[in-house]
């Protein structure tokens, strides 16, 4: 059972550098791969998080643009700016993207970074980052504030993704500012909804057509039986 948790949690006092060092050592001792956290001299630290993509709606990307290469990423080349043409497609459901971030990286920056990696040009306000937790047989989702630091949450929970994982989903809480979208984006969204509606209607028609055929066949067989 999936339960979305909306209650705000009280934030504890910021940990000291020594406390962070101890937490990182404890975290790294549990790591079974090479994805360790590293403490910097200025008290910040870096590490890895994995984000599950659970997007039910298609995203908008540049049309006719090749996938981003390592060279483009290193040179911070924005391929989306090379064309004004747009197209829409579905990202693989529950795909996982691994990110190397800093303790100062916010939820807002994680969302923008994910969209950039997939060359998604949709407004970031259309998306939200959730933390997923498992408790007493339930799957709990809690939407994270844009100013939250995901790496600190990962540090507190430890490397076990069964205890805590991150999920990118559509922002369906009513906080989306539709005025921020362009007219082509809104028109494209309506076209997609119209297509989904027609596909659903066709599925229902096919379902009941098959049921009708089976029922007619049963009636035909029943009439052919004596008595």
PDB file of C-alpha atoms in Angstrom:
ATOM      1  CA  UNK A   1       0.000   0.000   0.000  1.00  0.00           C
ATOM      2  CA  UNK A   2       1.303   3.423  -0.958  1.00  0.00           C
ATOM      3  CA  UNK A   3       0.691   6.252   1.486  1.00  0.00           C
ATOM      4  CA  UNK A   4       1.671   9.861   0.831  1.00  0.00           C
ATOM      5  CA  UNK A   5       2.820  11.567   3.995  1.00  0.00           C
ATOM      6  CA  UNK A   6       2.099  15.289   4.125  1.00  0.00           C
ATOM      7  CA  UNK A   7       2.984  16.134   7.719  1.00  0.00           C
ATOM      8  CA  UNK A   8       5.969  18.461   7.997  1.00  0.00           C
ATOM      9  CA  UNK A   9       8.818  17.141  10.121  1.00  0.00           C
ATOM     10  CA  UNK A  10      10.707  19.321  12.559  1.00  0.00           C
ATOM     11  CA  UNK A  11      14.313  19.772  11.544  1.00  0.00           C
ATOM     12  CA  UNK A  12      16.979  19.048  14.143  1.00  0.00           C
ATOM     13  CA  UNK A  13      19.893  21.331  14.885  1.00  0.00           C
ATOM     14  CA  UNK A  14      22.622  21.303  12.187  1.00  0.00           C
ATOM     15  CA  UNK A  15      25.329  18.751  13.051  1.00  0.00           C
ATOM     16  CA  UNK A  16      28.897  19.800  13.792  1.00  0.00           C
ATOM     17  CA  UNK A  17      31.778  18.895  11.481  1.00  0.00           C
ATOM     18  CA  UNK A  18      32.912  16.238  13.946  1.00  0.00           C
ATOM     19  CA  UNK A  19      29.427  14.709  13.995  1.00  0.00           C
ATOM     20  CA  UNK A  20      29.336  14.727  10.192  1.00  0.00           C
ATOM     21  CA  UNK A  21      32.739  13.014  10.104  1.00  0.00           C
ATOM     22  CA  UNK A  22      31.504  10.273  12.440  1.00  0.00           C
ATOM     23  CA  UNK A  23      28.315   9.798  10.426  1.00  0.00           C
ATOM     24  CA  UNK A  24      30.299   9.527   7.164  1.00  0.00           C
ATOM     25  CA  UNK A  25      32.651   6.939   8.673  1.00  0.00           C
ATOM     26  CA  UNK A  26      29.654   4.930   9.897  1.00  0.00           C
ATOM     27  CA  UNK A  27      27.981   5.299   6.485  1.00  0.00           C
ATOM     28  CA  UNK A  28      31.056   4.205   4.521  1.00  0.00           C
ATOM     29  CA  UNK A  29      31.481   1.170   6.765  1.00  0.00           C
ATOM     30  CA  UNK A  30      28.090  -0.085   5.527  1.00  0.00           C
ATOM     31  CA  UNK A  31      28.719   0.602   1.826  1.00  0.00           C
ATOM     32  CA  UNK A  32      29.030  -2.592  -0.216  1.00  0.00           C
ATOM     33  CA  UNK A  33      30.117  -0.851  -3.434  1.00  0.00           C
ATOM     34  CA  UNK A  34      32.489   1.986  -4.265  1.00  0.00           C
ATOM     35  CA  UNK A  35      29.883   4.730  -3.784  1.00  0.00           C
ATOM     36  CA  UNK A  36      31.454   6.258  -0.693  1.00  0.00           C
ATOM     37  CA  UNK A  37      30.923   9.679   0.817  1.00  0.00           C
ATOM     38  CA  UNK A  38      33.878  12.023   1.091  1.00  0.00           C
ATOM     39  CA  UNK A  39      34.355  14.811   3.627  1.00  0.00           C
ATOM     40  CA  UNK A  40      35.960  18.014   2.351  1.00  0.00           C
ATOM     41  CA  UNK A  41      38.233  20.361   4.284  1.00  0.00           C
ATOM     42  CA  UNK A  42      35.553  23.066   4.406  1.00  0.00           C
ATOM     43  CA  UNK A  43      33.103  20.750   6.186  1.00  0.00           C
ATOM     44  CA  UNK A  44      31.006  19.961   3.129  1.00  0.00           C
ATOM     45  CA  UNK A  45      30.887  16.435   1.733  1.00  0.00           C
ATOM     46  CA  UNK A  46      30.045  14.679  -1.514  1.00  0.00           C
ATOM     47  CA  UNK A  47      28.388  11.379  -2.315  1.00  0.00           C
ATOM     48  CA  UNK A  48      25.909   9.550  -4.521  1.00  0.00           C
ATOM     49  CA  UNK A  49      22.142   9.273  -4.567  1.00  0.00           C
ATOM     50  CA  UNK A  50      19.919   7.198  -6.820  1.00  0.00           C
ATOM     51  CA  UNK A  51      16.663   8.657  -8.093  1.00  0.00           C
ATOM     52  CA  UNK A  52      13.829   6.477  -9.399  1.00  0.00           C
ATOM     53  CA  UNK A  53      11.887   8.066 -12.258  1.00  0.00           C
ATOM     54  CA  UNK A  54       8.187   7.340 -11.866  1.00  0.00           C
ATOM     55  CA  UNK A  55       6.689   9.715 -14.405  1.00  0.00           C
ATOM     56  CA  UNK A  56       3.231   8.822 -15.712  1.00  0.00           C
ATOM     57  CA  UNK A  57       3.066  11.661 -18.233  1.00  0.00           C
ATOM     58  CA  UNK A  58       5.255  12.273 -21.301  1.00  0.00           C
ATOM     59  CA  UNK A  59       8.003  14.867 -21.154  1.00  0.00           C
ATOM     60  CA  UNK A  60       8.979  17.480 -23.733  1.00  0.00           C
ATOM     61  CA  UNK A  61      12.415  17.233 -25.358  1.00  0.00           C
ATOM     62  CA  UNK A  62      14.157  18.846 -28.363  1.00  0.00           C
ATOM     63  CA  UNK A  63      13.280  17.155 -31.650  1.00  0.00           C
ATOM     64  CA  UNK A  64      16.061  15.577 -33.713  1.00  0.00           C
ATOM     65  CA  UNK A  65      18.808  16.068 -31.129  1.00  0.00           C
ATOM     66  CA  UNK A  66      21.300  13.296 -30.393  1.00  0.00           C
ATOM     67  CA  UNK A  67      21.739  12.110 -26.789  1.00  0.00           C
ATOM     68  CA  UNK A  68      24.115  14.107 -24.640  1.00  0.00           C
ATOM     69  CA  UNK A  69      27.684  12.804 -24.652  1.00  0.00           C
ATOM     70  CA  UNK A  70      30.280  12.888 -21.877  1.00  0.00           C
ATOM     71  CA  UNK A  71      32.044  15.659 -23.803  1.00  0.00           C
ATOM     72  CA  UNK A  72      28.862  17.739 -23.831  1.00  0.00           C
ATOM     73  CA  UNK A  73      28.388  17.214 -20.099  1.00  0.00           C
ATOM     74  CA  UNK A  74      31.956  18.218 -19.282  1.00  0.00           C
ATOM     75  CA  UNK A  75      31.737  21.289 -21.523  1.00  0.00           C
ATOM     76  CA  UNK A  76      28.243  22.046 -20.176  1.00  0.00           C
ATOM     77  CA  UNK A  77      26.860  22.109 -23.706  1.00  0.00           C
ATOM     78  CA  UNK A  78      23.101  22.672 -23.671  1.00  0.00           C
ATOM     79  CA  UNK A  79      21.838  20.683 -26.656  1.00  0.00           C
ATOM     80  CA  UNK A  80      18.276  21.835 -25.998  1.00  0.00           C
ATOM     81  CA  UNK A  81      19.220  25.341 -27.115  1.00  0.00           C
ATOM     82  CA  UNK A  82      20.262  24.125 -30.583  1.00  0.00           C
ATOM     83  CA  UNK A  83      16.685  23.854 -31.867  1.00  0.00           C
ATOM     84  CA  UNK A  84      13.238  25.275 -31.186  1.00  0.00           C
ATOM     85  CA  UNK A  85      11.508  22.099 -32.360  1.00  0.00           C
ATOM     86  CA  UNK A  86       9.940  20.006 -29.624  1.00  0.00           C
ATOM     87  CA  UNK A  87       8.566  16.498 -29.304  1.00  0.00           C
ATOM     88  CA  UNK A  88       7.172  14.411 -26.455  1.00  0.00           C
ATOM     89  CA  UNK A  89       7.867  10.888 -25.283  1.00  0.00           C
ATOM     90  CA  UNK A  90       7.591   8.717 -22.188  1.00  0.00           C
ATOM     91  CA  UNK A  91      10.686   8.180 -20.060  1.00  0.00           C
ATOM     92  CA  UNK A  92      11.132   4.519 -19.049  1.00  0.00           C
ATOM     93  CA  UNK A  93       8.931   3.927 -16.026  1.00  0.00           C
ATOM     94  CA  UNK A  94      10.952   3.394 -12.845  1.00  0.00           C
ATOM     95  CA  UNK A  95      14.272   4.048 -14.567  1.00  0.00           C
ATOM     96  CA  UNK A  96      17.067   4.796 -12.099  1.00  0.00           C
ATOM     97  CA  UNK A  97      19.540   7.666 -12.426  1.00  0.00           C
ATOM     98  CA  UNK A  98      22.606   7.920 -10.221  1.00  0.00           C
ATOM     99  CA  UNK A  99      23.814  11.394  -9.296  1.00  0.00           C
ATOM    100  CA  UNK A 100      27.028  12.583  -7.652  1.00  0.00           C
ATOM    101  CA  UNK A 101      26.092  15.592  -5.551  1.00  0.00           C
ATOM    102  CA  UNK A 102      27.296  17.732  -2.680  1.00  0.00           C
ATOM    103  CA  UNK A 103      25.865  18.267   0.781  1.00  0.00           C
ATOM    104  CA  UNK A 104      24.950  21.780  -0.408  1.00  0.00           C
ATOM    105  CA  UNK A 105      22.930  20.483  -3.386  1.00  0.00           C
ATOM    106  CA  UNK A 106      19.237  21.219  -2.883  1.00  0.00           C
ATOM    107  CA  UNK A 107      16.173  19.311  -4.061  1.00  0.00           C
ATOM    108  CA  UNK A 108      15.550  22.068  -6.613  1.00  0.00           C
ATOM    109  CA  UNK A 109      19.039  21.582  -8.071  1.00  0.00           C
ATOM    110  CA  UNK A 110      18.593  17.793  -8.178  1.00  0.00           C
ATOM    111  CA  UNK A 111      15.359  18.169 -10.182  1.00  0.00           C
ATOM    112  CA  UNK A 112      16.966  20.639 -12.588  1.00  0.00           C
ATOM    113  CA  UNK A 113      20.015  18.371 -12.952  1.00  0.00           C
ATOM    114  CA  UNK A 114      17.865  15.351 -13.802  1.00  0.00           C
ATOM    115  CA  UNK A 115      15.897  17.298 -16.400  1.00  0.00           C
ATOM    116  CA  UNK A 116      19.115  18.554 -17.964  1.00  0.00           C
ATOM    117  CA  UNK A 117      20.609  15.046 -18.185  1.00  0.00           C
ATOM    118  CA  UNK A 118      17.533  13.823 -20.074  1.00  0.00           C
ATOM    119  CA  UNK A 119      17.310  17.088 -22.084  1.00  0.00           C
ATOM    120  CA  UNK A 120      13.786  17.678 -20.749  1.00  0.00           C
ATOM    121  CA  UNK A 121      12.693  21.252 -21.449  1.00  0.00           C
ATOM    122  CA  UNK A 122       9.501  21.166 -19.367  1.00  0.00           C
ATOM    123  CA  UNK A 123       9.190  23.659 -16.534  1.00  0.00           C
ATOM    124  CA  UNK A 124      10.826  22.180 -13.375  1.00  0.00           C
ATOM    125  CA  UNK A 125       7.716  23.190 -11.421  1.00  0.00           C
ATOM    126  CA  UNK A 126       5.921  20.290 -13.106  1.00  0.00           C
ATOM    127  CA  UNK A 127       8.048  17.834 -11.088  1.00  0.00           C
ATOM    128  CA  UNK A 128       8.686  17.045  -7.444  1.00  0.00           C
ATOM    129  CA  UNK A 129      11.200  14.919  -5.561  1.00  0.00           C
ATOM    130  CA  UNK A 130       9.854  12.505  -2.965  1.00  0.00           C
ATOM    131  CA  UNK A 131      11.531  10.347  -0.385  1.00  0.00           C
ATOM    132  CA  UNK A 132      10.200   6.808  -0.259  1.00  0.00           C
ATOM    133  CA  UNK A 133      10.274   4.880   3.006  1.00  0.00           C
ATOM    134  CA  UNK A 134       9.017   1.443   4.000  1.00  0.00           C
ATOM    135  CA  UNK A 135       7.406   0.961   7.390  1.00  0.00           C
ATOM    136  CA  UNK A 136       5.130  -1.776   8.757  1.00  0.00           C
ATOM    137  CA  UNK A 137       4.499  -3.172   5.291  1.00  0.00           C
ATOM    138  CA  UNK A 138       3.545   0.205   3.872  1.00  0.00           C
ATOM    139  CA  UNK A 139       5.325   2.360   1.310  1.00  0.00           C
ATOM    140  CA  UNK A 140       5.348   5.975   2.484  1.00  0.00           C
ATOM    141  CA  UNK A 141       5.984   8.898   0.146  1.00  0.00           C
ATOM    142  CA  UNK A 142       6.832  12.361   1.412  1.00  0.00           C
ATOM    143  CA  UNK A 143       7.312  15.319  -0.887  1.00  0.00           C
ATOM    144  CA  UNK A 144      10.572  17.104  -0.155  1.00  0.00           C
ATOM    145  CA  UNK A 145      10.815  20.898   0.066  1.00  0.00           C
ATOM    146  CA  UNK A 146      12.867  22.501  -2.707  1.00  0.00           C
ATOM    147  CA  UNK A 147      15.389  23.717  -0.112  1.00  0.00           C
ATOM    148  CA  UNK A 148      16.005  20.260   1.426  1.00  0.00           C
ATOM    149  CA  UNK A 149      19.435  18.583   1.039  1.00  0.00           C
ATOM    150  CA  UNK A 150      19.022  15.016  -0.306  1.00  0.00           C
ATOM    151  CA  UNK A 151      22.585  13.925   0.457  1.00  0.00           C
ATOM    152  CA  UNK A 152      22.113  14.711   4.154  1.00  0.00           C
ATOM    153  CA  UNK A 153      18.970  12.555   4.186  1.00  0.00           C
ATOM    154  CA  UNK A 154      20.956   9.776   2.504  1.00  0.00           C
ATOM    155  CA  UNK A 155      23.671  10.115   5.138  1.00  0.00           C
ATOM    156  CA  UNK A 156      21.196   9.872   8.019  1.00  0.00           C
ATOM    157  CA  UNK A 157      19.393   6.851   6.556  1.00  0.00           C
ATOM    158  CA  UNK A 158      22.550   4.976   5.516  1.00  0.00           C
ATOM    159  CA  UNK A 159      23.237   3.361   2.144  1.00  0.00           C
ATOM    160  CA  UNK A 160      20.356   0.876   2.320  1.00  0.00           C
ATOM    161  CA  UNK A 161      17.834   2.004  -0.327  1.00  0.00           C
ATOM    162  CA  UNK A 162      15.150  -0.194   1.256  1.00  0.00           C
ATOM    163  CA  UNK A 163      15.110   2.217   4.184  1.00  0.00           C
ATOM    164  CA  UNK A 164      15.140   5.370   2.047  1.00  0.00           C
ATOM    165  CA  UNK A 165      15.073   6.056  -1.671  1.00  0.00           C
ATOM    166  CA  UNK A 166      14.352   9.092  -3.836  1.00  0.00           C
ATOM    167  CA  UNK A 167      11.619   9.278  -6.454  1.00  0.00           C
ATOM    168  CA  UNK A 168      10.952  11.876  -9.142  1.00  0.00           C
ATOM    169  CA  UNK A 169       7.225  12.215  -9.840  1.00  0.00           C
ATOM    170  CA  UNK A 170       4.802  14.709 -11.331  1.00  0.00           C
ATOM    171  CA  UNK A 171       3.966  17.592  -9.061  1.00  0.00           C
ATOM    172  CA  UNK A 172       0.261  16.925  -8.602  1.00  0.00           C
ATOM    173  CA  UNK A 173      -0.374  18.796  -5.375  1.00  0.00           C
ATOM    174  CA  UNK A 174      -2.039  21.810  -6.973  1.00  0.00           C
ATOM    175  CA  UNK A 175       1.064  23.948  -6.601  1.00  0.00           C
ATOM    176  CA  UNK A 176       1.858  23.993 -10.326  1.00  0.00           C
ATOM    177  CA  UNK A 177       1.646  27.491 -11.780  1.00  0.00           C
ATOM    178  CA  UNK A 178       0.079  26.887 -15.175  1.00  0.00           C
ATOM    179  CA  UNK A 179       0.742  30.476 -16.197  1.00  0.00           C
ATOM    180  CA  UNK A 180       4.433  29.595 -16.262  1.00  0.00           C
ATOM    181  CA  UNK A 181       3.917  27.253 -19.245  1.00  0.00           C
ATOM    182  CA  UNK A 182       4.040  28.389 -22.841  1.00  0.00           C
ATOM    183  CA  UNK A 183       1.041  28.078 -25.178  1.00  0.00           C
ATOM    184  CA  UNK A 184       2.712  25.286 -27.246  1.00  0.00           C
ATOM    185  CA  UNK A 185       3.376  23.299 -24.058  1.00  0.00           C
ATOM    186  CA  UNK A 186      -0.257  23.580 -22.957  1.00  0.00           C
ATOM    187  CA  UNK A 187      -1.529  22.698 -26.439  1.00  0.00           C
ATOM    188  CA  UNK A 188       0.789  19.696 -26.578  1.00  0.00           C
ATOM    189  CA  UNK A 189      -0.440  18.569 -23.169  1.00  0.00           C
ATOM    190  CA  UNK A 190      -4.067  18.746 -24.366  1.00  0.00           C
ATOM    191  CA  UNK A 191      -3.197  16.725 -27.483  1.00  0.00           C
ATOM    192  CA  UNK A 192      -1.607  14.017 -25.338  1.00  0.00           C
ATOM    193  CA  UNK A 193      -4.637  13.886 -23.027  1.00  0.00           C
ATOM    194  CA  UNK A 194      -6.932  13.649 -26.042  1.00  0.00           C
ATOM    195  CA  UNK A 195      -4.896  10.729 -27.439  1.00  0.00           C
ATOM    196  CA  UNK A 196      -4.909   8.948 -24.068  1.00  0.00           C
ATOM    197  CA  UNK A 197      -8.686   9.408 -23.840  1.00  0.00           C
ATOM    198  CA  UNK A 198      -9.242   7.940 -27.322  1.00  0.00           C
ATOM    199  CA  UNK A 199      -6.942   4.998 -26.562  1.00  0.00           C
ATOM    200  CA  UNK A 200      -8.853   4.312 -23.342  1.00  0.00           C
ATOM    201  CA  UNK A 201     -12.196   4.431 -25.155  1.00  0.00           C
ATOM    202  CA  UNK A 202     -10.911   1.958 -27.750  1.00  0.00           C
ATOM    203  CA  UNK A 203      -9.723  -0.391 -24.995  1.00  0.00           C
ATOM    204  CA  UNK A 204     -13.167  -0.316 -23.352  1.00  0.00           C
ATOM    205  CA  UNK A 205     -14.894  -0.915 -26.714  1.00  0.00           C
ATOM    206  CA  UNK A 206     -12.643  -3.900 -27.467  1.00  0.00           C
ATOM    207  CA  UNK A 207     -13.212  -5.343 -23.998  1.00  0.00           C
ATOM    208  CA  UNK A 208     -16.996  -5.295 -24.276  1.00  0.00           C
ATOM    209  CA  UNK A 209     -16.946  -6.412 -27.914  1.00  0.00           C
ATOM    210  CA  UNK A 210     -15.088  -9.555 -26.832  1.00  0.00           C
ATOM    211  CA  UNK A 211     -17.567 -10.037 -23.986  1.00  0.00           C
ATOM    212  CA  UNK A 212     -20.472  -9.627 -26.435  1.00  0.00           C
ATOM    213  CA  UNK A 213     -18.993 -12.220 -28.801  1.00  0.00           C
ATOM    214  CA  UNK A 214     -18.499 -14.753 -25.990  1.00  0.00           C
ATOM    215  CA  UNK A 215     -22.053 -14.143 -24.766  1.00  0.00           C
ATOM    216  CA  UNK A 216     -23.504 -14.631 -28.267  1.00  0.00           C
ATOM    217  CA  UNK A 217     -21.471 -17.807 -28.677  1.00  0.00           C
ATOM    218  CA  UNK A 218     -22.758 -19.146 -25.348  1.00  0.00           C
ATOM    219  CA  UNK A 219     -26.362 -18.374 -26.349  1.00  0.00           C
ATOM    220  CA  UNK A 220     -25.860 -20.102 -29.709  1.00  0.00           C
ATOM    221  CA  UNK A 221     -24.467 -23.214 -28.037  1.00  0.00           C
ATOM    222  CA  UNK A 222     -27.296 -23.200 -25.478  1.00  0.00           C
ATOM    223  CA  UNK A 223     -29.970 -23.104 -28.204  1.00  0.00           C
ATOM    224  CA  UNK A 224     -28.394 -26.091 -29.946  1.00  0.00           C
ATOM    225  CA  UNK A 225     -28.674 -28.289 -26.862  1.00  0.00           C
ATOM    226  CA  UNK A 226     -31.789 -30.467 -26.398  1.00  0.00           C
ATOM    227  CA  UNK A 227     -34.257 -29.481 -23.682  1.00  0.00           C
TER     228      UNK A 227
END
